[in-house]
Coordinates of C-alpha atoms in Angstrom, one line a residue:
Chain A
M9 CA 17.4 209.7 12.8
L10 CA 18.9 206.6 14.6
S11 CA 20.0 204.1 12.5
P12 CA 19.0 200.8 12.8
E13 CA 22.1 199.5 14.3
I14 CA 21.6 201.9 17.1
Y15 CA 18.1 200.6 17.8
A16 CA 19.2 197.3 18.3
L17 CA 21.9 198.0 20.6
L18 CA 19.2 200.2 22.8
F19 CA 16.8 197.5 22.7
K20 CA 19.7 194.9 23.6
A21 CA 20.8 197.6 26.6
L22 CA 17.0 198.0 27.6
L23 CA 17.1 194.3 28.2
D24 CA 20.4 194.3 30.0
T25 CA 19.2 196.7 31.9
L26 CA 15.7 195.2 32.9
Y27 CA 17.4 191.8 33.5
M28 CA 19.9 192.8 35.9
V29 CA 17.7 194.8 38.0
A30 CA 14.9 192.6 38.2
V31 CA 17.1 189.4 39.0
S32 CA 19.1 192.1 41.7
G33 CA 15.6 193.2 43.0
L34 CA 14.4 190.0 43.4
L35 CA 17.3 188.7 45.1
G36 CA 18.0 191.8 46.9
T37 CA 14.2 191.5 48.2
A38 CA 14.5 187.8 49.2
L39 CA 17.6 188.8 51.5
G40 CA 16.9 192.4 52.5
L41 CA 12.9 191.8 53.5
P42 CA 14.1 188.9 56.1
L43 CA 17.1 191.0 57.4
G44 CA 15.1 194.1 57.4
V45 CA 12.1 192.5 59.7
L46 CA 15.0 190.9 61.6
L47 CA 16.6 194.1 62.3
A48 CA 13.2 195.7 63.5
V49 CA 12.2 193.1 65.9
T50 CA 15.4 192.4 67.5
G51 CA 15.8 195.9 68.6
R52 CA 15.7 197.3 72.2
G53 CA 12.2 196.7 73.7
E54 CA 11.0 194.9 70.5
L55 CA 9.6 191.7 69.9
L56 CA 12.4 189.1 69.7
Q57 CA 15.2 191.7 71.1
N58 CA 18.8 190.7 70.5
L59 CA 21.2 193.5 71.0
T60 CA 24.2 191.3 69.8
F61 CA 22.6 190.6 66.4
N62 CA 21.0 194.0 65.8
R63 CA 24.4 195.7 66.4
I64 CA 26.2 193.5 64.1
A65 CA 23.6 193.3 61.6
G66 CA 23.2 197.3 61.7
V67 CA 27.1 198.0 61.2
L68 CA 27.3 195.4 58.2
V69 CA 24.5 197.5 56.6
N70 CA 25.9 200.8 57.1
M71 CA 29.3 199.5 56.0
T72 CA 28.1 198.5 52.7
R73 CA 25.6 201.7 52.8
S74 CA 27.9 204.3 53.0
T75 CA 30.3 202.4 50.3
P76 CA 30.0 204.5 47.1
F77 CA 28.6 202.0 44.8
I78 CA 31.1 202.3 42.1
I79 CA 33.9 201.7 44.7
L80 CA 32.0 198.6 45.8
V81 CA 31.9 197.3 42.5
V82 CA 35.1 197.2 42.2
A83 CA 35.9 196.4 45.9
I84 CA 34.2 193.4 46.0
I85 CA 35.5 192.0 42.6
P86 CA 37.1 188.6 44.2
F87 CA 33.5 187.7 45.8
T88 CA 31.9 188.1 42.5
R89 CA 34.3 186.0 41.0
L90 CA 33.7 183.4 43.7
I91 CA 29.8 183.8 43.1
A92 CA 28.9 184.6 39.5
G93 CA 32.6 182.4 38.4
T94 CA 33.7 185.6 36.3
S95 CA 33.9 189.3 37.2
I96 CA 33.0 190.7 34.1
G97 CA 29.7 190.6 32.1
T98 CA 26.1 191.3 32.8
A99 CA 25.5 188.5 34.8
A100 CA 28.6 189.3 37.0
A101 CA 27.0 193.1 37.5
I102 CA 24.1 191.3 39.6
V103 CA 26.6 190.6 42.4
P104 CA 27.4 194.0 43.2
L105 CA 23.8 194.9 42.5
T106 CA 22.4 192.7 44.7
V107 CA 25.2 193.3 47.5
A108 CA 23.7 197.1 47.3
A109 CA 20.3 196.1 47.3
V110 CA 20.1 194.1 50.1
P111 CA 21.0 196.6 53.1
F112 CA 19.2 199.4 51.1
I113 CA 16.2 197.0 51.1
A114 CA 16.7 196.0 54.9
R115 CA 16.7 199.4 56.0
I116 CA 13.1 200.2 54.4
V117 CA 11.5 197.0 55.4
E118 CA 13.0 197.6 58.9
G119 CA 11.7 201.3 58.9
A120 CA 8.1 200.0 57.5
V121 CA 7.8 197.2 60.2
R122 CA 9.1 199.5 63.1
E123 CA 5.9 201.9 61.9
V124 CA 3.6 199.3 62.4
D125 CA 1.5 200.5 65.9
R126 CA 2.8 198.5 68.8
G127 CA -1.2 198.4 70.2
L128 CA -1.4 195.7 67.0
I129 CA 1.6 193.6 68.5
E130 CA 0.3 193.4 71.9
A131 CA -3.2 192.5 70.9
A132 CA -2.0 189.8 68.7
Q133 CA 0.2 188.7 71.9
S134 CA -3.0 189.0 73.8
M135 CA -4.6 186.1 71.6
G136 CA -1.7 184.0 72.2
A137 CA 0.2 184.6 69.1
T138 CA 3.9 183.1 68.4
P139 CA 6.3 185.9 67.7
F140 CA 6.6 184.2 64.2
Q141 CA 2.7 184.4 63.9
I142 CA 3.0 188.3 65.0
I143 CA 5.3 188.8 62.0
R144 CA 3.8 187.0 59.4
K145 CA 0.2 187.7 60.5
V146 CA 0.4 191.4 61.6
L147 CA 3.7 192.8 61.1
L148 CA 4.3 192.2 57.4
P149 CA 0.2 192.7 56.3
E150 CA 0.2 196.0 58.2
A151 CA 3.6 197.1 56.9
M152 CA 2.8 196.3 53.3
P153 CA 1.8 199.7 51.9
A154 CA 5.2 201.1 53.1
I155 CA 7.1 198.1 52.3
A156 CA 5.3 198.7 48.4
L157 CA 6.3 202.1 48.0
G158 CA 10.1 201.1 49.4
L159 CA 10.6 198.5 47.2
T160 CA 9.6 200.7 44.4
L161 CA 12.3 203.4 45.6
S162 CA 15.0 200.3 45.8
V163 CA 14.1 199.2 42.0
V164 CA 14.6 202.9 40.9
S165 CA 18.0 203.1 42.6
L166 CA 18.8 199.8 41.3
I167 CA 18.2 201.2 37.6
G168 CA 20.4 204.2 38.7
Y169 CA 23.3 201.9 40.1
S170 CA 22.9 199.4 36.7
A171 CA 24.0 202.5 35.0
M172 CA 27.7 202.0 36.6
V173 CA 28.2 198.9 36.3
G174 CA 29.2 199.3 32.9
A175 CA 32.4 199.7 34.5
V176 CA 33.1 196.2 34.8
G177 CA 31.5 195.3 31.6
G178 CA 27.9 195.0 32.6
G179 CA 26.3 196.4 29.7
G180 CA 22.8 198.0 29.9
L181 CA 21.2 201.5 29.2
G182 CA 23.9 203.7 31.3
D183 CA 26.9 201.8 29.7
L184 CA 25.4 202.4 26.2
G185 CA 25.0 205.9 27.2
I186 CA 28.7 206.6 28.3
R187 CA 30.2 204.5 25.6
Y188 CA 28.0 205.9 22.3
G189 CA 26.6 208.8 23.8
Y190 CA 29.9 210.1 25.5
Q191 CA 32.7 208.7 24.3
R192 CA 31.7 208.5 20.4
F193 CA 30.2 211.8 21.0
L194 CA 27.0 210.5 19.8
P195 CA 24.4 213.1 21.7
E196 CA 21.5 211.5 20.0
V197 CA 22.0 208.2 21.7
M198 CA 22.5 209.8 25.1
L199 CA 19.0 211.5 24.6
A200 CA 17.6 208.4 23.5
V201 CA 19.1 206.4 26.6
V202 CA 17.9 209.3 28.8
I203 CA 14.3 209.1 27.7
V204 CA 14.4 205.3 27.6
L205 CA 15.6 205.6 31.3
I206 CA 12.9 208.3 32.3
V207 CA 9.9 205.9 30.6
L208 CA 11.5 203.2 32.7
V209 CA 11.6 204.7 35.9
Q210 CA 7.9 206.5 35.5
I211 CA 6.3 202.9 34.7
V212 CA 8.1 201.3 38.1
Q213 CA 7.1 204.2 40.0
S214 CA 3.3 204.3 38.5
T215 CA 3.2 200.5 39.2
G216 CA 4.4 200.4 42.3
D217 CA 2.1 203.6 43.6
W218 CA -0.9 201.3 42.6
I219 CA 0.4 198.3 44.1
A220 CA 1.0 200.4 47.5
R221 CA -2.6 202.1 47.1
R222 CA -3.9 198.4 46.2
V223 CA -2.6 197.0 49.4
N224 CA -3.3 200.3 51.9
K225 CA -6.6 199.7 53.5
R226 CA -6.0 202.8 55.7
N227 CA -7.9 205.5 53.8
L228 CA -10.9 203.7 52.4
K229 CA -14.0 206.3 52.4
S230 CA -17.0 204.6 53.9
Chain B
M9 CA -12.1 183.3 88.7
I10 CA -9.4 185.8 89.2
T11 CA -7.3 186.3 92.4
F12 CA -4.4 188.6 92.8
E13 CA -2.2 187.5 95.3
Q14 CA 0.5 190.2 97.2
L15 CA 1.0 191.5 93.8
Q16 CA 4.2 194.0 93.2
K17 CA 5.5 195.4 90.3
T18 CA 8.5 197.8 90.4
Y19 CA 9.9 199.1 87.1
P20 CA 13.6 199.4 87.7
S21 CA 14.8 203.2 87.8
R22 CA 16.3 204.9 84.7
G23 CA 19.8 206.7 85.1
T24 CA 19.7 208.8 88.2
G25 CA 15.8 208.4 88.9
T26 CA 14.2 206.4 91.9
P27 CA 12.7 202.9 91.2
V28 CA 8.8 203.3 90.3
Q29 CA 6.5 200.9 92.5
A30 CA 3.4 200.5 89.7
L31 CA 1.9 198.0 91.9
A32 CA 2.0 197.8 95.5
D33 CA 0.3 195.0 97.7
I34 CA -2.6 194.1 95.4
D35 CA -4.9 191.3 97.1
L36 CA -7.8 190.9 94.8
T37 CA -10.5 188.1 93.9
I38 CA -13.1 188.4 91.2
G39 CA -16.0 186.0 91.4
R40 CA -17.0 184.1 88.3
G41 CA -19.4 186.0 86.1
E42 CA -18.7 189.2 87.5
I43 CA -18.3 192.5 85.9
Y44 CA -15.5 194.2 87.7
G45 CA -14.3 197.8 87.5
I46 CA -11.0 199.3 88.3
I47 CA -11.5 202.9 88.5
G48 CA -8.2 205.2 89.2
R49 CA -6.8 208.2 87.6
S50 CA -4.1 207.9 84.8
G51 CA -1.2 206.7 86.4
A52 CA -2.6 205.1 89.4
G53 CA -1.6 201.6 88.1
K54 CA -5.0 200.0 86.9
S55 CA -3.9 199.5 83.4
T56 CA -0.4 197.8 84.5
L57 CA -2.7 195.6 87.1
L58 CA -5.0 194.7 83.9
R59 CA -2.3 193.5 82.0
T60 CA -1.2 190.9 84.5
V61 CA -4.1 189.0 84.1
N62 CA -2.5 187.6 80.7
L63 CA 0.7 188.5 81.4
L64 CA 1.7 191.6 79.0
E65 CA 2.8 193.0 82.2
K66 CA 4.9 190.6 84.3
P67 CA 4.7 191.5 87.7
T68 CA 7.7 191.8 90.1
S69 CA 6.6 189.3 92.7
G70 CA 3.2 188.0 93.8
R71 CA 0.6 185.4 92.1
V72 CA -2.0 185.9 89.7
L73 CA -4.8 183.1 89.4
V74 CA -6.9 182.9 86.6
D75 CA -9.6 180.3 86.9
G76 CA -7.1 178.5 89.4
V77 CA -4.2 178.4 87.1
D78 CA -1.4 180.8 88.2
V79 CA -0.4 182.7 84.9
T80 CA 3.0 184.1 86.4
A81 CA 4.2 180.4 86.6
L82 CA 3.6 179.3 82.8
S83 CA 6.0 178.5 80.2
A84 CA 5.8 180.9 76.9
R85 CA 3.8 178.1 75.5
E86 CA 1.7 177.5 78.4
L87 CA 1.1 181.1 78.6
R88 CA 0.0 181.8 74.7
E89 CA -2.5 178.6 75.3
A90 CA -4.0 180.4 78.5
R91 CA -4.1 183.4 76.6
H92 CA -6.9 181.7 74.4
S93 CA -9.1 181.6 77.1
I94 CA -8.4 185.4 78.1
G95 CA -10.2 187.6 75.4
M96 CA -9.1 191.8 75.5
I97 CA -10.6 194.7 74.1
F98 CA -8.5 198.2 73.9
Q99 CA -9.2 201.8 74.0
H100 CA -7.7 202.3 70.3
F101 CA -9.3 199.1 69.4
N102 CA -6.0 197.7 67.6
L103 CA -7.8 196.4 64.7
L104 CA -5.6 195.1 61.5
S105 CA -6.2 197.8 59.1
S106 CA -5.2 195.4 56.5
R107 CA -8.0 192.9 57.2
T108 CA -11.7 193.1 56.9
V109 CA -14.3 192.8 59.5
F110 CA -14.5 189.2 59.2
D111 CA -10.7 188.5 59.1
N112 CA -10.2 190.6 62.1
V113 CA -12.3 188.5 64.0
A114 CA -11.0 185.4 62.8
L115 CA -7.5 186.3 63.6
P116 CA -7.3 184.5 66.7
L117 CA -9.0 181.5 65.4
E118 CA -5.9 181.5 62.6
L119 CA -3.4 182.0 65.3
A120 CA -4.8 178.7 66.9
G121 CA -4.9 176.9 64.2
V122 CA -8.6 176.3 63.5
T123 CA -9.8 175.2 59.7
K124 CA -11.3 177.8 57.7
A125 CA -15.1 175.9 57.9
Q126 CA -14.9 176.3 61.7
I127 CA -14.0 179.8 61.3
R128 CA -16.7 180.5 59.6
E129 CA -19.0 178.6 61.9
T130 CA -17.4 180.8 64.7
V131 CA -17.3 184.4 63.2
E132 CA -20.4 184.6 61.8
P133 CA -22.6 184.2 64.6
L134 CA -20.1 186.8 66.6
L135 CA -20.7 189.3 63.9
D136 CA -24.5 188.7 64.3
L137 CA -24.1 189.1 68.2
V138 CA -22.3 192.4 67.6
G139 CA -24.6 193.6 65.2
L140 CA -22.4 193.9 62.6
T141 CA -23.0 191.4 59.6
D142 CA -23.3 193.6 56.8
K143 CA -19.9 195.0 57.5
R144 CA -18.3 191.7 57.4
D145 CA -16.4 192.7 54.2
R146 CA -15.6 196.4 55.1
Y147 CA -12.2 197.3 56.4
P148 CA -11.4 199.0 59.4
A149 CA -11.2 202.6 58.0
E150 CA -14.4 202.5 56.8
L151 CA -16.2 201.8 60.2
S152 CA -16.9 204.5 62.8
G153 CA -15.2 204.2 66.5
G154 CA -18.4 202.2 67.8
Q155 CA -18.2 199.9 65.1
K156 CA -14.5 199.4 65.7
Q157 CA -14.9 198.3 69.2
R158 CA -17.9 195.9 68.0
V159 CA -15.2 194.1 66.2
G160 CA -12.9 194.3 68.9
I161 CA -15.7 192.8 71.0
A162 CA -16.2 190.2 68.6
R163 CA -12.5 189.3 68.3
A164 CA -11.9 188.8 71.8
L165 CA -14.8 186.6 72.3
A166 CA -13.9 184.4 68.8
S167 CA -11.8 181.8 71.1
K168 CA -14.6 181.9 73.7
P169 CA -12.7 183.1 76.9
K170 CA -13.5 182.6 80.5
V171 CA -12.5 186.3 80.9
L172 CA -12.6 189.2 78.9
L173 CA -10.1 192.3 79.6
S174 CA -11.3 195.7 78.7
D175 CA -8.6 198.5 79.0
E176 CA -10.2 201.7 78.7
A177 CA -12.7 200.3 76.1
T178 CA -15.3 203.1 75.8
S179 CA -12.9 206.1 76.5
A180 CA -12.3 206.8 72.3
L181 CA -16.0 206.9 71.9
D182 CA -18.4 209.7 72.3
P183 CA -21.1 209.3 75.3
E184 CA -24.0 207.6 73.4
T185 CA -21.6 204.9 71.7
T186 CA -20.1 204.4 75.1
T187 CA -23.5 203.4 76.3
Q188 CA -24.2 201.2 73.4
I189 CA -20.8 199.5 74.0
L190 CA -21.5 199.2 77.7
H191 CA -24.8 197.4 77.1
L192 CA -23.5 194.9 74.3
L193 CA -20.7 194.3 77.1
A194 CA -23.4 193.7 80.0
D195 CA -25.8 191.6 77.7
I196 CA -22.9 189.4 76.7
N197 CA -21.8 189.2 80.5
K198 CA -25.5 188.0 81.2
R199 CA -25.8 186.0 78.2
L200 CA -22.4 184.0 78.0
G201 CA -21.8 184.2 81.7
L202 CA -18.5 186.0 80.9
T203 CA -16.2 187.5 83.5
I204 CA -15.6 191.2 82.5
V205 CA -12.4 192.8 83.8
L206 CA -12.6 196.7 82.9
I207 CA -10.6 199.6 83.6
T208 CA -11.7 202.8 83.4
H209 CA -11.3 206.7 84.7
E210 CA -14.7 207.4 84.1
I211 CA -17.2 207.0 87.1
A212 CA -20.3 206.8 84.8
V213 CA -19.0 203.2 83.4
I214 CA -18.7 202.1 86.8
K215 CA -22.4 203.1 87.5
E216 CA -23.5 201.8 84.0
I217 CA -22.3 198.1 84.3
C218 CA -19.9 196.8 87.0
H219 CA -21.1 194.8 90.1
K220 CA -18.2 195.2 92.0
V221 CA -15.2 198.3 92.1
A222 CA -11.8 198.7 93.3
V223 CA -10.4 201.9 93.5
M224 CA -6.7 202.5 92.8
E225 CA -4.2 205.3 93.8
N226 CA -0.5 205.2 93.6
G227 CA -0.7 201.5 92.5
R228 CA -2.4 200.5 95.7
I229 CA -5.7 199.3 95.9
I230 CA -7.7 201.9 98.4
E231 CA -11.2 200.5 98.5
Q232 CA -13.6 197.9 97.0
G233 CA -16.2 195.9 97.1
P234 CA -19.8 196.0 95.6
V235 CA -20.4 199.1 93.3
F236 CA -23.7 200.1 95.2
D237 CA -22.0 200.2 98.7
V238 CA -19.1 202.3 97.8
F239 CA -20.7 204.7 96.1
A240 CA -23.3 204.8 99.2
H241 CA -20.4 204.9 101.7
P242 CA -17.3 206.1 100.0
K243 CA -14.3 206.0 102.7
H244 CA -11.2 207.0 100.9
E245 CA -11.0 211.0 99.9
T246 CA -10.4 209.8 96.3
T247 CA -13.2 207.6 96.1
K248 CA -15.3 210.4 97.4
T249 CA -14.1 212.8 94.5
F250 CA -15.1 210.0 92.0
V251 CA -18.4 209.2 93.4
D252 CA -19.5 212.7 94.2
P253 CA -20.8 213.9 91.0
V254 CA -22.8 210.8 90.8
I255 CA -24.7 211.0 94.4
N256 CA -24.5 214.8 94.5
R257 CA -24.7 215.1 98.1
G258 CA -23.8 218.7 98.7
I259 CA -26.5 221.1 98.9
P260 CA -26.2 224.8 96.5
D261 CA -24.9 227.3 98.5
S262 CA -28.3 229.8 97.9
L263 CA -30.3 227.0 100.0
R264 CA -27.5 227.0 102.5
A265 CA -27.8 230.3 103.4
R266 CA -31.3 229.7 104.6
L267 CA -30.4 226.8 106.8
S268 CA -30.1 227.6 110.5
P269 CA -28.7 224.8 113.1
T270 CA -31.5 225.6 115.7
P271 CA -35.3 226.2 115.2
V272 CA -36.2 229.8 115.3
A273 CA -39.4 231.1 115.0
G274 CA -41.9 229.8 111.7
S275 CA -39.0 227.5 110.7
N276 CA -39.4 224.2 109.3
I277 CA -37.1 221.4 110.0
V278 CA -35.1 220.5 106.6
L279 CA -34.4 216.6 106.2
R280 CA -31.8 214.6 103.9
I281 CA -33.5 211.8 102.5
T282 CA -30.9 209.1 101.4
F283 CA -31.6 206.4 98.9
T284 CA -29.3 203.5 99.1
G285 CA -31.9 200.6 99.3
E286 CA -34.0 198.7 97.0
R287 CA -37.3 200.5 98.1
A288 CA -39.2 202.3 95.3
T289 CA -38.7 206.0 96.2
S290 CA -42.1 208.1 94.9
P291 CA -44.7 206.1 96.7
V292 CA -42.7 206.5 100.0
I293 CA -42.4 209.8 100.0
S294 CA -46.0 210.6 98.8
A295 CA -47.7 208.2 101.2
I296 CA -46.2 209.8 103.9
S297 CA -47.0 213.4 102.7
R298 CA -50.7 211.7 102.3
K299 CA -51.2 210.0 105.7
L300 CA -49.6 212.4 107.8
N301 CA -50.7 215.7 106.0
L302 CA -47.3 216.8 105.5
D303 CA -46.3 219.2 103.0
L304 CA -42.8 218.2 101.5
N305 CA -41.0 220.9 99.9
I306 CA -38.5 219.8 97.5
W307 CA -35.1 221.7 98.1
H308 CA -32.7 220.0 96.2
G309 CA -31.7 216.4 95.1
Q310 CA -30.7 213.5 92.5
I311 CA -31.9 210.2 92.5
D312 CA -30.2 207.5 90.3
E313 CA -30.4 203.9 90.0
I314 CA -27.5 201.8 90.6
Q315 CA -27.7 198.1 89.4
G316 CA -31.4 198.4 89.2
A317 CA -31.6 200.2 92.8
P318 CA -32.7 203.7 93.3
F319 CA -29.8 205.6 94.6
G320 CA -29.5 209.5 95.6
T321 CA -30.5 212.2 97.9
L322 CA -33.5 214.3 98.2
V323 CA -33.5 217.4 100.3
V324 CA -36.9 218.4 101.6
E325 CA -38.3 221.1 103.9
A326 CA -41.2 219.2 105.8
I327 CA -44.0 221.4 106.8
G328 CA -46.5 220.4 108.9
N329 CA -46.9 219.7 113.1
P330 CA -43.9 218.1 114.8
Q331 CA -45.6 215.1 115.6
S332 CA -46.3 214.5 111.9
I333 CA -42.6 214.6 111.5
E334 CA -41.5 212.4 114.0
A335 CA -43.6 210.1 112.8
A336 CA -42.2 210.5 109.1
I337 CA -38.9 210.3 110.1
S338 CA -39.4 207.0 111.9
L339 CA -41.4 205.6 108.6
L340 CA -38.7 206.9 106.6
N341 CA -36.4 204.4 108.8
V342 CA -38.6 201.7 108.3
N343 CA -38.3 201.7 105.1
K344 CA -34.7 201.9 105.2
L345 CA -34.2 205.3 103.9
G346 CA -31.6 207.1 105.3
V347 CA -32.7 210.5 107.0
E348 CA -30.9 213.1 108.6
V349 CA -31.8 216.3 109.9
L350 CA -29.9 219.1 108.1
G351 CA -31.1 222.3 109.9
H352 CA -33.9 224.2 109.9
A353 CA -35.2 226.5 107.3
V354 CA -35.7 230.3 108.1
P355 CA -38.7 231.7 106.7
G356 CA -38.5 234.1 103.4
N357 CA -39.4 236.7 105.2
L358 CA -36.8 236.5 107.9
R359 CA -34.0 235.7 105.5
A360 CA -32.4 239.5 105.3
A361 CA -32.3 238.9 109.3
V362 CA -30.3 236.0 109.2

């Protein structure tokens, strides 16, 4: 019922979406994970208490997170141009996606790390662990199930956000849906886009759940 | 091995509250190879005191010497080094859920930068020592409470410490498991000559394995000494409330009702014999009974053993002629058993008249 051209467009759009989500997800994790850990360990009474850093980082994170994504995309166009060399296209769209992903992931990681039992930190300290060792050998491994679920959530959110970067010519499934499905009034294209997105999110979520279960050793049956 | 000198810890006031003094004038010496118990109710400061040994808690003033080194004066790096020789076990075990039994025990060695081969060489005998060789690749979630604490003990021993700190290590365990864990600790103390400092709110733990005890209240040590002495002659009221259930010095009311302070016609003398020495109990009692032709009617009592010595009281009604009773009392004294006259038992048929 869909023409081969539409199939080709759909496939191209899927690849664009995967590309944007994968790159921004990886970059977002690479930056958001350390930021989240820092937010967690610099809080009051924590391992490396540093309230100045904690407050400044906290405010920056909140500012980014409270800006609606579509506004963020437009607002940071100069920054995007600086980084990507252009403000239009799929590669350029990765910049705002990453900018949105970093604080999102940071907050999720912060929450996961804060949930780690304080007794474990104390035990590691009693063994003579350095703060860095505590982060690497205790906090991160113990927070990993929650981090895995959080990253899954982040990727799902990024898939949603990526639909909006059509506004700056980012391409991808969302863009296809708007331009063909809505503006050209081709409901079957819209439907196809939605189905592909649903399947994509389902796959991401199931994979994330599976990984989280694998790294979680807390509920093993004896 | 460990000396606390004039130790103070005050928590600054929060808002309008007054500062809280968690530790006050603590002076205490713990000898090498001792199992030293610190007992107190919750909030007495015992946990704070224990945590000053490896400086998880920083004292406000005073010194803590561990093997001659003042830990309060160490730099961060020196302190981490010193902590390698101070093992610690916890009430809630504090095992890493993401690591297997083996990897949990290996953690302190990994932190110290020990090679993989050396880690295996150290960890495997330790798992054997605590009886968990078959659980080596299990995760903590798959273990019982007692097994988890065994992992905790093995982990604490991995860096070959000189001191083991035990923070209510058996408080989350059932009585049977508690006994097993305490025996394991006593065994380790004997085998490795390890100094153990444990805090607890259970007098049974002190009785079971400690050589010496300190009793804490309101951040102070109110009584200290060898367990036997403190149990036998508790001075402070708080100590008495801890010790009383163990030695059971009181007499039930129904028996007290039969006691008269002065002899009445047909009454027999009632003695309380206190065992606080190393004498075996039953031969003395039965020997007296046989030699002096005395009938000893046991009213009430409890004999227990602390550090291998009989300990407790026995209330007996002595039936026989006055000379024999006199001789019995001096014999008991010769045998270093405490004896005191509680009163005179009113014969059963006169009970209604009293």
